[in-house]
Coordinates of C-alpha atoms and ligand atoms in Angstrom, one line a residue:
Chain A
M1 CA -20.2 -6.1 -37.9
N2 CA -17.0 -4.2 -37.8
R3 CA -15.3 -5.0 -34.6
D4 CA -12.8 -2.2 -34.8
A5 CA -15.2 0.5 -35.0
V6 CA -17.3 -0.2 -31.9
A7 CA -14.7 -1.8 -29.8
K8 CA -14.8 -0.8 -26.3
I9 CA -11.5 -2.4 -25.4
S10 CA -8.7 -3.5 -28.1
V11 CA -5.5 -5.1 -27.3
R12 CA -3.0 -5.8 -29.9
G13 CA 0.3 -7.5 -29.6
L14 CA 0.6 -7.2 -26.0
K15 CA 3.7 -8.4 -24.4
K16 CA 4.4 -8.7 -20.8
S17 CA 7.3 -11.0 -18.7
F18 CA 8.3 -11.0 -15.4
D19 CA 12.2 -11.2 -14.7
R20 CA 13.2 -14.2 -16.9
K21 CA 9.5 -15.7 -17.2
T22 CA 7.6 -14.5 -20.2
V23 CA 3.9 -14.6 -19.7
L24 CA 1.9 -12.5 -22.6
T25 CA 3.7 -13.0 -26.1
G26 CA 1.9 -10.7 -28.2
L27 CA -1.6 -11.3 -27.5
D28 CA -4.4 -9.7 -29.5
I29 CA -8.0 -9.4 -28.3
D30 CA -11.2 -7.2 -28.7
C31 CA -14.3 -6.7 -26.7
A32 CA -17.2 -4.7 -28.0
V33 CA -19.3 -2.2 -26.3
G34 CA -22.0 -4.0 -24.0
E35 CA -20.4 -7.5 -24.6
S36 CA -19.7 -10.1 -22.1
L37 CA -16.4 -11.7 -22.8
V38 CA -15.1 -14.9 -20.7
I39 CA -11.1 -15.6 -20.9
I40 CA -10.7 -19.1 -20.1
G41 CA -7.2 -20.8 -19.6
G42 CA -4.8 -23.0 -17.4
S43 CA -3.6 -22.2 -14.1
G44 CA -0.8 -19.6 -14.6
T45 CA -1.2 -18.8 -18.2
G46 CA -1.6 -15.2 -17.5
K47 CA -5.1 -14.4 -17.4
S48 CA -4.8 -12.1 -14.3
V49 CA -1.7 -10.5 -15.9
L50 CA -3.8 -9.6 -19.0
V51 CA -6.5 -8.1 -17.2
K52 CA -4.1 -5.8 -14.8
C53 CA -2.6 -4.7 -18.1
I54 CA -5.6 -3.6 -19.5
L55 CA -6.5 -1.8 -16.3
G56 CA -3.1 -0.1 -16.5
L57 CA -1.6 -1.9 -13.0
L58 CA 0.7 -3.5 -14.9
R59 CA 3.0 -1.8 -17.7
P60 CA 3.4 -4.5 -20.8
E61 CA 6.8 -4.2 -22.7
A62 CA 5.2 -3.8 -25.8
G63 CA 1.7 -3.7 -27.6
S64 CA -1.3 -1.4 -27.4
I65 CA -4.3 -1.2 -25.4
R66 CA -7.2 0.9 -26.8
I67 CA -10.2 1.7 -24.8
D68 CA -13.0 3.6 -26.5
G69 CA -10.4 3.9 -29.3
V70 CA -7.7 5.8 -27.1
E71 CA -4.5 4.3 -26.7
T72 CA -3.8 3.8 -22.9
V73 CA -0.5 2.5 -22.5
G74 CA 1.9 4.7 -21.2
V75 CA -0.7 8.1 -20.4
S76 CA -0.2 10.3 -17.7
A77 CA -1.4 9.5 -14.0
G78 CA -4.2 12.1 -14.5
A79 CA -5.4 10.4 -17.5
R80 CA -5.1 7.1 -16.0
E81 CA -7.2 8.3 -12.9
R82 CA -10.0 9.4 -15.5
L83 CA -9.9 6.2 -17.1
M84 CA -10.0 4.2 -13.7
H85 CA -13.5 6.2 -13.1
K86 CA -14.8 4.0 -16.0
M87 CA -13.7 0.8 -14.6
G88 CA -14.1 -1.6 -11.7
M89 CA -12.2 -4.9 -11.0
L90 CA -12.8 -7.6 -8.8
F91 CA -9.7 -9.1 -7.8
Q92 CA -8.9 -12.9 -7.7
G93 CA -8.2 -12.6 -4.0
G94 CA -10.7 -10.1 -3.0
A95 CA -8.2 -7.6 -2.2
L96 CA -10.7 -6.0 0.7
F97 CA -9.0 -3.4 2.8
D98 CA -8.9 -4.8 6.3
S99 CA -8.8 -1.8 8.2
L100 CA -12.2 -0.7 6.9
K101 CA -15.7 -2.1 7.7
V102 CA -17.3 -4.1 5.1
W103 CA -19.9 -1.5 4.3
E104 CA -16.8 1.0 4.1
N105 CA -15.2 -1.3 1.7
V106 CA -18.2 -1.4 -0.6
A107 CA -18.5 2.4 -0.5
F108 CA -15.2 3.1 -0.9
G109 CA -15.1 4.1 -4.6
L110 CA -17.8 6.5 -3.9
T111 CA -16.4 8.1 -0.7
A112 CA -12.8 8.5 -1.7
G113 CA -13.2 8.2 -5.5
R114 CA -16.1 10.3 -6.2
S115 CA -16.6 12.3 -3.2
V116 CA -19.9 11.0 -2.5
E117 CA -21.7 11.9 1.3
R118 CA -20.9 9.1 3.7
E119 CA -24.5 8.5 4.9
A120 CA -25.5 8.6 1.0
A121 CA -22.9 6.1 0.0
R122 CA -23.6 3.7 2.7
E123 CA -27.3 3.0 1.8
I124 CA -26.0 2.6 -1.7
A125 CA -23.4 0.1 -0.2
L126 CA -26.0 -1.9 1.8
A127 CA -28.4 -2.0 -1.2
K128 CA -25.3 -3.5 -3.4
L129 CA -24.5 -5.9 0.0
A130 CA -28.3 -7.2 -0.4
A131 CA -28.0 -7.9 -3.8
V132 CA -24.8 -10.2 -3.3
G133 CA -26.9 -12.0 -0.7
L134 CA -25.4 -10.1 2.4
G135 CA -27.6 -8.4 5.2
R136 CA -27.2 -5.1 6.8
E137 CA -25.3 -6.5 9.6
V138 CA -22.4 -7.9 7.6
G139 CA -21.9 -4.5 6.5
E140 CA -20.7 -3.5 9.9
L141 CA -18.2 -6.3 10.5
F142 CA -14.5 -6.4 9.3
P143 CA -13.3 -8.4 6.4
A144 CA -11.4 -10.8 8.5
E145 CA -14.4 -11.6 9.9
L146 CA -16.0 -13.3 6.9
S147 CA -15.8 -16.4 5.4
G148 CA -13.7 -16.8 2.0
G149 CA -17.2 -16.8 -0.2
M150 CA -18.7 -13.9 1.9
Q151 CA -15.4 -11.7 1.2
K152 CA -15.7 -12.8 -2.6
R153 CA -19.1 -11.4 -2.5
V154 CA -18.2 -8.4 -0.8
A155 CA -15.3 -7.7 -3.3
L156 CA -17.8 -8.0 -6.1
A157 CA -20.3 -5.6 -4.3
R158 CA -17.3 -3.3 -4.2
A159 CA -16.3 -3.6 -7.8
I160 CA -19.8 -2.8 -9.2
A161 CA -20.7 0.2 -6.6
A162 CA -19.9 2.8 -8.7
E163 CA -21.5 1.2 -11.9
P164 CA -18.7 1.4 -13.9
E165 CA -18.8 1.2 -17.9
M166 CA -16.2 -1.7 -17.8
I167 CA -16.1 -4.4 -15.1
F168 CA -13.6 -6.9 -14.9
F169 CA -14.3 -9.9 -12.7
D170 CA -11.2 -12.2 -12.0
E171 CA -12.7 -15.4 -10.8
P172 CA -16.0 -14.3 -9.4
T173 CA -17.6 -17.8 -8.5
T174 CA -14.4 -19.4 -7.4
G175 CA -14.8 -20.7 -3.8
L176 CA -18.8 -20.4 -3.9
D177 CA -21.4 -23.1 -3.3
P178 CA -23.2 -23.8 -6.7
I179 CA -26.5 -21.8 -5.6
M180 CA -24.4 -18.8 -4.4
A181 CA -22.4 -19.0 -7.9
D182 CA -25.6 -19.0 -10.1
V183 CA -26.6 -15.9 -7.9
I184 CA -23.3 -13.9 -8.9
N185 CA -24.0 -15.3 -12.5
N186 CA -27.0 -13.6 -12.6
L187 CA -25.7 -10.5 -11.0
I188 CA -22.9 -10.3 -13.6
Q189 CA -25.8 -10.8 -16.4
K190 CA -27.7 -7.8 -14.9
C191 CA -24.5 -5.7 -15.0
V192 CA -24.3 -6.2 -18.5
R193 CA -27.9 -6.3 -19.5
E194 CA -29.3 -3.2 -17.5
L195 CA -26.4 -1.5 -16.8
G196 CA -25.1 -1.8 -20.5
A197 CA -21.7 -2.6 -18.7
T198 CA -18.7 -4.2 -20.7
A199 CA -17.8 -7.1 -18.8
V200 CA -14.4 -9.1 -19.1
S201 CA -14.6 -12.2 -16.8
I202 CA -11.8 -14.9 -16.1
T203 CA -13.3 -18.1 -14.7
H204 CA -12.4 -21.8 -14.7
D205 CA -16.1 -22.7 -14.1
L206 CA -17.5 -23.4 -17.5
V207 CA -21.1 -23.6 -16.1
S208 CA -20.6 -20.1 -15.0
A209 CA -18.9 -19.3 -18.4
R210 CA -21.7 -20.6 -20.7
K211 CA -24.0 -18.7 -18.6
I212 CA -22.7 -15.1 -18.7
A213 CA -20.6 -15.1 -21.6
D214 CA -21.5 -13.8 -25.1
R215 CA -18.3 -14.6 -26.4
I216 CA -15.4 -17.0 -24.8
A217 CA -11.7 -16.5 -25.7
M218 CA -8.9 -19.2 -24.6
L219 CA -5.7 -18.1 -23.4
H220 CA -2.6 -20.6 -23.7
K221 CA 1.1 -19.8 -24.1
G222 CA 0.9 -16.2 -24.1
L223 CA -1.7 -16.1 -27.0
I224 CA -5.4 -16.3 -27.3
I225 CA -5.4 -19.5 -29.5
W226 CA -9.3 -19.8 -29.9
E227 CA -12.1 -17.2 -29.7
G228 CA -15.9 -17.7 -30.6
P229 CA -19.6 -17.2 -29.4
T230 CA -20.5 -19.0 -26.5
A231 CA -22.5 -21.6 -28.4
E232 CA -19.5 -22.5 -30.3
I233 CA -17.3 -23.9 -27.5
D234 CA -18.4 -27.4 -27.6
R235 CA -17.7 -27.6 -31.5
S236 CA -14.6 -25.5 -31.8
G237 CA -12.9 -28.0 -33.4
N238 CA -9.7 -26.9 -31.5
P239 CA -8.0 -29.6 -29.4
F240 CA -6.7 -27.5 -26.8
V241 CA -10.5 -26.2 -26.2
D242 CA -11.6 -29.4 -26.2
Q243 CA -9.4 -30.5 -23.7
F244 CA -10.0 -27.8 -21.4
V245 CA -13.6 -27.8 -21.8
N246 CA -13.8 -31.9 -21.1
G247 CA -11.4 -31.5 -18.3
R248 CA -9.0 -34.0 -19.3
A249 CA -5.7 -34.6 -18.2
E250 CA -4.5 -36.3 -21.5
G251 CA -4.2 -33.9 -24.4
P252 CA -2.2 -31.0 -26.3
I253 CA -1.9 -29.3 -23.1
E254 CA 0.9 -30.5 -21.2
M255 CA 0.7 -29.7 -17.5
E256 CA 4.2 -29.8 -16.3
I257 CA 4.1 -32.5 -13.5
R258 CA 5.6 -35.6 -12.9
A259 CA 4.0 -38.8 -11.8
L260 CA 4.6 -40.0 -8.3
Chain B
M1 CA 42.2 -6.3 -5.6
L2 CA 40.3 -5.3 -8.8
S3 CA 36.9 -7.5 -7.7
F4 CA 37.2 -5.6 -4.2
L5 CA 37.0 -2.1 -5.9
R6 CA 34.5 -3.4 -7.9
A7 CA 32.4 -4.6 -5.1
I8 CA 32.8 -1.2 -3.3
G9 CA 31.9 0.5 -6.4
A10 CA 28.8 -1.7 -7.0
G11 CA 27.9 -1.1 -3.3
F12 CA 28.3 2.8 -3.6
F13 CA 26.2 3.1 -6.6
A14 CA 23.6 0.7 -5.3
F15 CA 23.3 3.1 -2.3
L16 CA 23.0 6.1 -4.4
G17 CA 20.3 4.5 -6.5
A18 CA 18.4 3.3 -3.3
T19 CA 18.8 6.9 -1.9
G20 CA 17.8 8.4 -5.4
R21 CA 14.6 6.2 -5.4
L22 CA 13.8 7.2 -1.9
F23 CA 14.1 11.0 -2.7
L24 CA 11.7 10.4 -5.9
F25 CA 9.1 8.5 -4.0
A26 CA 9.1 11.4 -1.2
L27 CA 8.8 14.4 -3.8
A28 CA 6.2 12.4 -5.4
S29 CA 4.0 11.7 -2.5
L30 CA 4.8 15.4 -1.4
A31 CA 3.5 16.8 -4.5
R32 CA 0.2 15.5 -3.7
V33 CA -0.1 18.1 -1.2
L34 CA -0.4 20.8 -3.7
R35 CA -3.7 19.6 -5.1
P36 CA -6.8 18.2 -3.6
P37 CA -8.7 15.7 -2.6
Y38 CA -7.4 15.5 0.9
Y39 CA -8.1 12.6 3.1
L40 CA -8.2 14.3 6.5
R41 CA -9.5 11.3 8.4
A42 CA -6.8 9.1 7.2
T43 CA -4.3 11.7 8.5
L44 CA -6.1 12.2 11.7
R45 CA -6.0 8.5 12.2
Q46 CA -2.2 8.7 11.6
V47 CA -1.8 11.4 13.9
I48 CA -3.3 9.5 16.8
E49 CA -1.5 6.3 15.6
I50 CA 1.9 7.7 15.6
G51 CA 1.7 10.5 18.1
Y52 CA -0.7 9.4 20.8
F53 CA -0.1 5.7 20.8
S54 CA 3.8 6.4 20.8
L55 CA 3.4 8.4 24.2
P56 CA 4.1 5.6 26.5
V57 CA 7.3 4.1 25.0
V58 CA 8.8 7.4 24.1
G59 CA 7.9 8.6 27.5
L60 CA 9.2 5.9 29.4
T61 CA 12.8 5.6 27.5
A62 CA 13.1 9.4 27.8
L63 CA 12.4 9.4 31.6
F64 CA 15.1 6.4 32.3
T65 CA 17.7 8.5 29.8
G66 CA 17.1 11.5 31.9
M67 CA 18.0 9.5 35.0
V68 CA 21.1 7.6 33.9
L69 CA 22.3 10.9 32.4
A70 CA 22.2 12.5 35.7
L71 CA 24.0 9.5 37.5
Q72 CA 26.6 9.3 34.8
S73 CA 27.4 12.8 34.5
Y74 CA 27.4 13.1 38.2
V75 CA 29.9 10.2 38.5
G76 CA 32.3 11.8 35.9
F77 CA 32.3 15.5 37.1
A78 CA 33.0 14.5 40.8
R79 CA 36.3 13.7 39.5
F80 CA 37.0 17.4 38.9
N81 CA 34.6 18.9 41.4
A82 CA 32.1 20.1 38.7
E83 CA 29.0 18.2 40.2
S84 CA 27.0 21.5 40.0
S85 CA 27.1 21.2 36.0
V86 CA 24.8 18.0 36.3
A87 CA 21.3 19.8 35.8
T88 CA 22.9 21.7 32.6
V89 CA 24.3 18.7 31.3
V90 CA 21.1 16.9 31.8
V91 CA 18.6 19.6 30.2
L92 CA 21.2 20.4 27.3
S93 CA 21.7 16.7 26.3
M94 CA 18.2 15.9 26.7
T95 CA 16.8 19.0 24.3
R96 CA 19.5 19.0 21.8
E97 CA 20.4 15.2 21.1
L98 CA 18.7 12.5 23.3
G99 CA 15.3 13.6 23.2
P100 CA 14.9 13.8 19.4
V101 CA 17.4 10.5 18.8
I102 CA 15.6 8.5 21.5
G103 CA 12.2 9.4 20.2
G104 CA 13.2 8.9 16.5
L105 CA 14.5 5.6 17.1
M106 CA 11.6 4.2 19.4
V107 CA 9.2 5.3 16.7
A108 CA 11.3 4.0 14.2
G109 CA 10.9 0.8 15.8
R110 CA 7.1 0.9 16.5
V111 CA 5.7 3.1 13.7
G112 CA 8.2 2.3 11.0
A113 CA 7.6 -1.2 11.3
A114 CA 4.0 -1.0 11.6
I115 CA 3.6 1.2 8.2
A116 CA 6.0 -1.1 6.4
A117 CA 3.9 -4.2 7.5
E118 CA 0.6 -2.7 6.7
I119 CA 1.4 -1.4 3.4
G120 CA 3.5 -4.3 2.4
T121 CA 0.7 -6.6 3.2
M122 CA -1.7 -4.1 1.2
R123 CA 0.9 -4.7 -1.8
V124 CA 1.1 -8.4 -1.7
T125 CA -3.0 -8.7 -1.3
D126 CA -3.4 -6.3 -4.0
Q127 CA -5.1 -3.8 -1.8
I128 CA -2.8 -1.2 -3.4
D129 CA -3.9 -2.2 -7.1
A130 CA -7.8 -2.2 -5.5
L131 CA -7.3 1.6 -4.3
S132 CA -6.2 2.6 -8.2
T133 CA -9.1 0.7 -9.4
L134 CA -11.8 2.5 -7.1
S135 CA -10.2 6.0 -8.4
T136 CA -7.7 6.7 -5.4
D137 CA -4.2 7.3 -5.7
P138 CA -2.4 5.2 -3.2
L139 CA 0.5 7.7 -2.7
R140 CA -2.2 10.3 -1.8
Y141 CA -4.1 8.2 0.4
L142 CA -1.6 5.8 2.1
V143 CA 1.7 7.7 2.1
L144 CA 0.9 11.3 2.3
P145 CA -1.2 11.1 5.2
R146 CA 1.6 9.2 7.1
L147 CA 4.4 11.4 6.0
L148 CA 2.5 14.6 7.4
A149 CA 1.7 12.7 10.7
G150 CA 5.5 11.6 11.3
L151 CA 6.4 15.4 10.1
L152 CA 3.8 17.1 12.3
T153 CA 3.7 15.0 15.5
L154 CA 7.1 14.0 16.2
P155 CA 7.8 17.4 17.8
F156 CA 5.0 17.0 20.5
L157 CA 6.1 13.2 21.2
V158 CA 9.8 14.9 21.6
L159 CA 8.8 18.1 23.7
V160 CA 7.0 15.4 25.9
A161 CA 10.3 13.3 26.1
D162 CA 12.4 16.5 26.7
V163 CA 10.2 17.2 29.8
L164 CA 10.2 13.7 31.1
G165 CA 13.9 13.3 30.6
V166 CA 14.8 16.5 32.7
F167 CA 12.2 15.4 35.0
G168 CA 14.1 11.8 35.4
G169 CA 17.0 13.9 36.1
F170 CA 15.6 15.9 38.5
L171 CA 14.4 13.1 40.6
V172 CA 18.0 11.6 40.3
G173 CA 19.4 14.5 41.3
T174 CA 17.3 15.3 44.2
Y175 CA 16.4 12.3 45.7
K176 CA 19.8 10.2 44.9
L177 CA 22.5 12.9 44.7
G178 CA 21.4 15.3 47.2
F179 CA 21.0 18.6 45.0
N180 CA 18.6 21.1 46.7
P181 CA 15.7 21.0 44.4
A182 CA 15.2 24.7 43.9
A183 CA 19.0 24.9 43.2
Y184 CA 18.8 21.8 40.7
L185 CA 15.8 23.7 38.7
E186 CA 17.6 27.0 39.0
Q187 CA 20.7 25.5 37.2
T188 CA 18.2 23.6 34.8
H189 CA 17.0 26.9 33.7
Q190 CA 20.4 29.1 33.6
Y191 CA 22.1 28.2 30.4
L192 CA 19.1 26.5 28.4
E193 CA 18.1 28.7 25.5
A194 CA 15.1 28.6 23.3
K195 CA 17.2 27.9 20.4
D196 CA 18.2 24.4 22.2
V197 CA 14.4 23.4 22.4
V198 CA 13.4 24.7 19.2
L199 CA 16.0 23.2 16.9
G200 CA 15.8 19.9 19.0
L201 CA 12.2 19.8 17.9
V202 CA 13.3 20.6 14.1
K203 CA 15.6 17.8 14.4
A204 CA 12.4 15.6 15.7
S205 CA 10.6 16.5 12.5
V206 CA 13.0 15.3 10.4
F207 CA 13.3 12.2 12.1
G208 CA 9.7 11.9 11.9
F209 CA 9.7 12.2 8.1
I210 CA 12.6 9.8 8.0
V211 CA 10.8 7.0 9.8
T212 CA 7.5 7.4 8.1
L213 CA 8.8 7.6 4.5
T214 CA 11.1 4.6 4.7
G215 CA 8.4 2.5 6.5
C216 CA 6.1 3.6 3.4
Y217 CA 8.9 3.1 0.8
Q218 CA 9.6 -0.3 1.9
G219 CA 6.1 -1.3 2.2
Y220 CA 5.0 0.0 -1.2
H221 CA 7.6 -1.7 -2.9
S222 CA 7.6 -5.1 -1.2
R223 CA 6.9 -8.3 -3.0
G224 CA 6.5 -11.9 -2.4
G225 CA 4.4 -12.5 0.2
A226 CA 4.7 -12.8 4.1
Q227 CA 8.3 -13.2 3.5
G228 CA 8.7 -10.3 1.5
V229 CA 6.6 -8.2 4.0
G230 CA 8.8 -9.6 6.8
Q231 CA 12.0 -8.4 4.8
A232 CA 10.3 -4.8 4.0
T233 CA 9.7 -4.3 7.8
T234 CA 13.3 -5.2 8.8
Y235 CA 14.7 -2.9 6.1
A236 CA 12.4 -0.2 7.1
V237 CA 13.5 -0.3 10.7
V238 CA 17.3 -0.6 10.1
S239 CA 17.2 2.2 7.0
A240 CA 15.3 4.5 9.2
S241 CA 17.6 4.2 12.3
V242 CA 20.6 4.7 10.1
L243 CA 19.3 7.8 8.4
I244 CA 18.4 9.2 11.8
L245 CA 21.9 9.0 13.0
L246 CA 23.3 10.2 9.7
S247 CA 21.2 13.0 9.5
D248 CA 21.4 13.6 13.1
Y249 CA 25.4 14.2 12.9
F250 CA 24.8 16.7 9.9
L251 CA 22.0 18.8 11.7
T252 CA 23.8 19.1 14.5
Q253 CA 27.0 20.6 12.6
A254 CA 24.5 22.7 11.0
F255 CA 22.6 24.1 14.1
F256 CA 24.8 24.1 17.0
T257 CA 28.3 24.8 15.9
R258 CA 29.1 28.0 15.1
Ligands
ATP1 N1 4.1 -9.7 -9.9 C1 4.4 -10.9 -10.7 N2 5.9 -11.3 -10.4 C2 6.3 -12.1 -11.1 N3 5.6 -13.2 -11.9 C3 4.4 -13.0 -12.0 C4 3.6 -11.9 -11.2 N4 2.4 -12.1 -11.5 C5 2.1 -13.0 -12.1 N5 3.5 -13.7 -12.5 C6 3.7 -14.8 -13.3 O1 2.9 -14.8 -14.3 C7 2.1 -15.7 -14.7 C8 0.7 -15.6 -15.0 O2 0.1 -15.4 -13.8 P1 -1.6 -14.9 -13.6 O3 -1.9 -14.8 -12.3 O4 -1.7 -14.5 -14.8 O5 -2.1 -16.5 -14.0 P2 -4.0 -16.8 -13.9 O6 -3.9 -17.2 -15.6 O7 -4.3 -15.8 -13.8 O8 -3.6 -18.1 -13.1 P3 -5.0 -18.4 -12.0 O9 -5.8 -19.1 -13.2 O10 -4.5 -19.7 -11.4 O11 -5.4 -17.4 -11.5 C9 2.4 -16.9 -13.3 O12 3.6 -18.0 -14.0 C10 3.0 -16.4 -12.4 O13 4.2 -16.8 -11.9
MG2 MG1 -5.8 -15.5 -11.8

């Protein structure tokens, strides 16, 4: 299969740094149409930064990000807004609007972004909430009245409410119990299989990664150091990946810590 | 000596840069008014938040300002037998100067700080990024409604302040200083022109814009968690207050000295 011809998202030579700190150092990655890509990697390696660059929320210093074959780095605000219609994002911290009720949060992309009627949007929102295991009564609460895991699920419902072509999940199962985590995994699979969406997920949860990923890529020191089909993660032959998958403190990935 | 000059120069350019960025931010936000969508619900909410909920604090300060003004000018004018000008002094000072300035400063403390804290928190918790991913322009959804609300509601707020200030002067004048109520009102009318009130309200509108603009700007550009938001709030109130007093001078010069 010629990846370049069908790539939904194609990143080349991406560089991003903050003040003195370099995070991404010329990263390349592709994601095919309808594919579920999972990005793994140590804490603070720049996974969230990568996704924010693809979404256009952060501006990279160098490199190219093509979506459907069209360059998106440095496009006009209007073009960016049209691009955003194709994308949904679950933020690591949820990023729920705390001045709005839960259902208004979920319906936000429909009412504000796509001018759907409030009542119709409300019904869609309640249906999406039900899909993440939250009842109608939760819809009337405010985000601050929910537990962390519930907030995560509301954020997930919001990200998929408008059924975007491309969905980004930043740690979708962190902070959920194992059963709810599996419900969310199923939901992500459903988005990809039934809606034909392209999904890019970030996770530390390898159970989840194995379940939702078609392909897994590992980020380390600003580069993708390994990528391959999900089945190959256990025989990658890459010492970094092995250390990460087996969760060992000893190995080539040095944690910047000192013993007590 | 050289390093002293360099410090002044650097400070000056930093000030110019900051003003320029504030100006561009205002321009970019206001340009959104030219094209739909408009967020009427969000705008209405801000009008209520800024206009209605500021009434008590602005009203109370205006009332006492009017009362103090009457007392002070009476004491001063008594020294050259000009006590009869008290009513005129109160009404002119309130409408031309103190109503707008006190209203602006009180709103800077109440509303400017709240705006900076709210938008700043939204910034550091990714809510502003979330708006963009939901196809909603943050400047249009968050900033423009606040700017318009500041621009449009401050004149009404200050009109109330004017009335209450004059009323405060009237209370002190009649109950404490022994003026005849009818004569006091007569004098209040005598030298007041429509221009005094209207130009005062124009000032109020400018101040409302300044307060909401600095609040939005500082919040929008805040970074670094709770501490960053706290800093943004402080900067918003301080820069709004300074800009109000600065622009007040120039507006007064443009409006009232000819
Ligand atoms: N807005 C920012 N300003 C400055 N530095 C930042 C900013 N955002 C991220 N960074 C830095 O970039 C690096 C990568 O951050 P990022 O959030 O992408 O990590 P991550 O891989 O998502 O980690 P985690 O798994 O813990 O979420 C971090 O070291 C962080 O300090
Ligand atoms: Mg992250």
